Amino acid sequence: MATTQDVRELPCMFARIENDELVTHPKEPTVRYGGSPDAWDFFTKPIRDTFGGDWVYLIPPAPILYGPLITLWQRVAQICEERLSPLEEWNVWDGGKYPLEILPAEQGTFIYVFLVPLNDYFRRDRLTELRLNAISSRAADSPSKGAQPSRFAAEQKRRPLAIGRPKNSSFYPIPISLLYPPFARFKKDLTSGPIEPDISPLAYKWCRELSDFFPKERYREAVFHSLLSELLGHRISKKHFSGYTTDGGIDLEFIELFGIPLLAEIKAETTCGSSDAYFEAALYHLEAIRTILLDSSLAGAWRKSRMPSILIIHNGPNIQVLGAVCLAEPYIEVLSPSLPLYFNEYDAQAMENLIRFMGGLRRLFRSILTVYEKKSTVEPVQASQVKFPCPSSYQPINSDTESSFETSTAADVEISAQANTQSMIGPSTGFSDGSVVSLGASLDSITDAVANFSIDTGSSQSNHNLSSQSSTESRTAIPFTYVDRIDSVRLVFGARTATAERIIVKFGYGHYGVDAHRAAVKAGLAPALLAFSELEGGWWMVVMEYLDSGFQSCAKFGVLEKACRTIIVESMAKFTALGYVHGDLRASNVLVRKLEGQWECRFIDFDWAGRENQVTYPLGVYCTSGLYRPLTHMDGLPITAEHDRQTIFTMLAERTG
């Protein structure tokens, strides 16, 4: 960011919002000057002293040239369109230093801030409009009839409701744990949550009373309402709305939202009735969302949240919890298995599981309830961001984060495939064009060749320590806005910071090879790692630099020329010599580009990476007709350098002309 010490007054303009667009303010149509951009308080003081009132301070994607005034508002609209940045995605300046670069005065007068009336800004509710438009495309239907399996399946073909059925192999939805983090905490609580002593007596009561036989569904309902009320501390009762009656919802003193934030679907026995309990709960939830969004008298901060909710299936003597959020439309996901309550009295493990389940459910309910309280402080979500994961800022790892373009390149280390082909001893792989690359014992020679190439990778610093270090350092979190989802089956997203810097944001579960990624960056083999954060429930977020568009994955090449293949092999050897293994060097994770006649290579996806013999493959790693793996089944096996070599050379052999 350019220095702002010499700037005493920052140009700004007043504006109004009409039809979700900025327009000129009739009383203040020309440029004004606030105070210093060094702090929000300094900038706003002269405005508050002169104009009073309540204003929202909007920052455009980039400073906008003031003159000529006659075309200013047309250019404002044009900048939004060109930068794919609708008004709602403009950042609000509400504290700290002005985040964008201040341009030299000789370049002209630029508008850095637009001041809009507070009422204008908060009157807009594009999120509700978006949701109603999406929901209205599916006609209202009686949940009890619509949940009949054949009828529900037919409707899913015409207008699917996002409930995880049927599966789509070309699209994986974003996990609900990333859309509302307390859901991730609940799932973790199911296996490792605390055993709360006060729940134990109630758990035994649940087992005894809910394992009974009930002649009518309403009798089971009454018992379950009482037991669930005892756990959650709020009365549970049937809810009536729009001609529908649910099996149970929460009674709140401050608002009535019918099936939100809790809905129960109850069956006397698993096989009772013609409708499926899961389908019926999903349809009741949909109709509850439709009803409350159409009722403008039901106001609150919850309208601009993802509207988290709990769906409880009590199917005979079993209980299961589903999580629900409302993005553009409802999304429902299974959170727990269906727990039987009629297990043997001596089955201590089953009782422990039930107590953890009940404790986690109570904590989840209390967390969700805060979203709907009158004085809720839930942060509003923008309509364009509601479909993306919840995290919207990152804490930089450290101040010396490097771009992969500023570190060493393959030429910096004297490892060349041509030289090593002659000096290294071991088996070799030949391609159809006659090029040869050494394998096997050559790894020792490669290691010797890079002995004088010093990379400080630390002493196997753990993800947890790295994350903790970041959070304790006095650095300001950097907000970002999601732009798109890059891959429909991976949790990889394109985003922009407030300074319009493009970044890549990735999410995953379990292990991430932070040390391996950082070492690869320092060796010029990977995009810069800007941040690593541990999230709720074992999830993590990684923020990386956005590579130049010249880079493409090898999966997009039918044939790779010899020089490109050589650079890829050199890069793999260089990474291996650092003592790390990657585990997933398939074509889509190897990026290349040709710049000024020279090929460059970068590796991505360090999810499984780490020290050899210290990291293992996760679940679901196996060889298929369309995806090569070194072994047929690899779940839980140690990741080795030999596996990386085999994967790379198989990929290159497939792309040799």
Tab-separated table of C-alpha atoms in Angstrom, residues 572-573 576 580-586 629-630 638-651:
chain	number	residue	atom	x	y	z
A	572	MET	CA	9.705	-33.619	-8.622
A	573	ALA	CA	13.327	-34.579	-7.910
A	576	THR	CA	11.807	-35.227	-3.124
A	580	TYR	CA	8.992	-34.594	1.530
A	581	VAL	CA	6.398	-36.680	-0.264
A	582	HIS	CA	3.294	-35.327	-1.953
A	583	GLY	CA	1.023	-38.336	-2.436
A	584	ASP	CA	-1.193	-36.949	-5.197
A	585	LEU	CA	0.949	-35.829	-8.130
A	586	ARG	CA	-1.664	-36.614	-10.761
A	629	ARG	CA	-2.625	-44.890	-8.439
A	630	PRO	CA	0.593	-46.843	-7.756
A	638	PRO	CA	2.453	-44.789	4.060
A	639	ILE	CA	3.093	-42.271	1.285
A	640	THR	CA	6.480	-42.846	-0.333
A	641	ALA	CA	8.752	-41.039	-2.764
A	642	GLU	CA	8.515	-44.063	-5.026
A	643	HIS	CA	4.741	-43.574	-5.234
A	644	ASP	CA	5.307	-39.949	-6.288
A	645	ARG	CA	7.784	-41.019	-8.953
A	646	GLN	CA	5.484	-43.693	-10.339
A	647	THR	CA	2.558	-41.272	-10.476
A	648	ILE	CA	4.566	-38.562	-12.244
A	649	PHE	CA	6.127	-40.887	-14.797
A	650	THR	CA	2.823	-42.564	-15.584
A	651	MET	CA	1.264	-39.152	-16.141
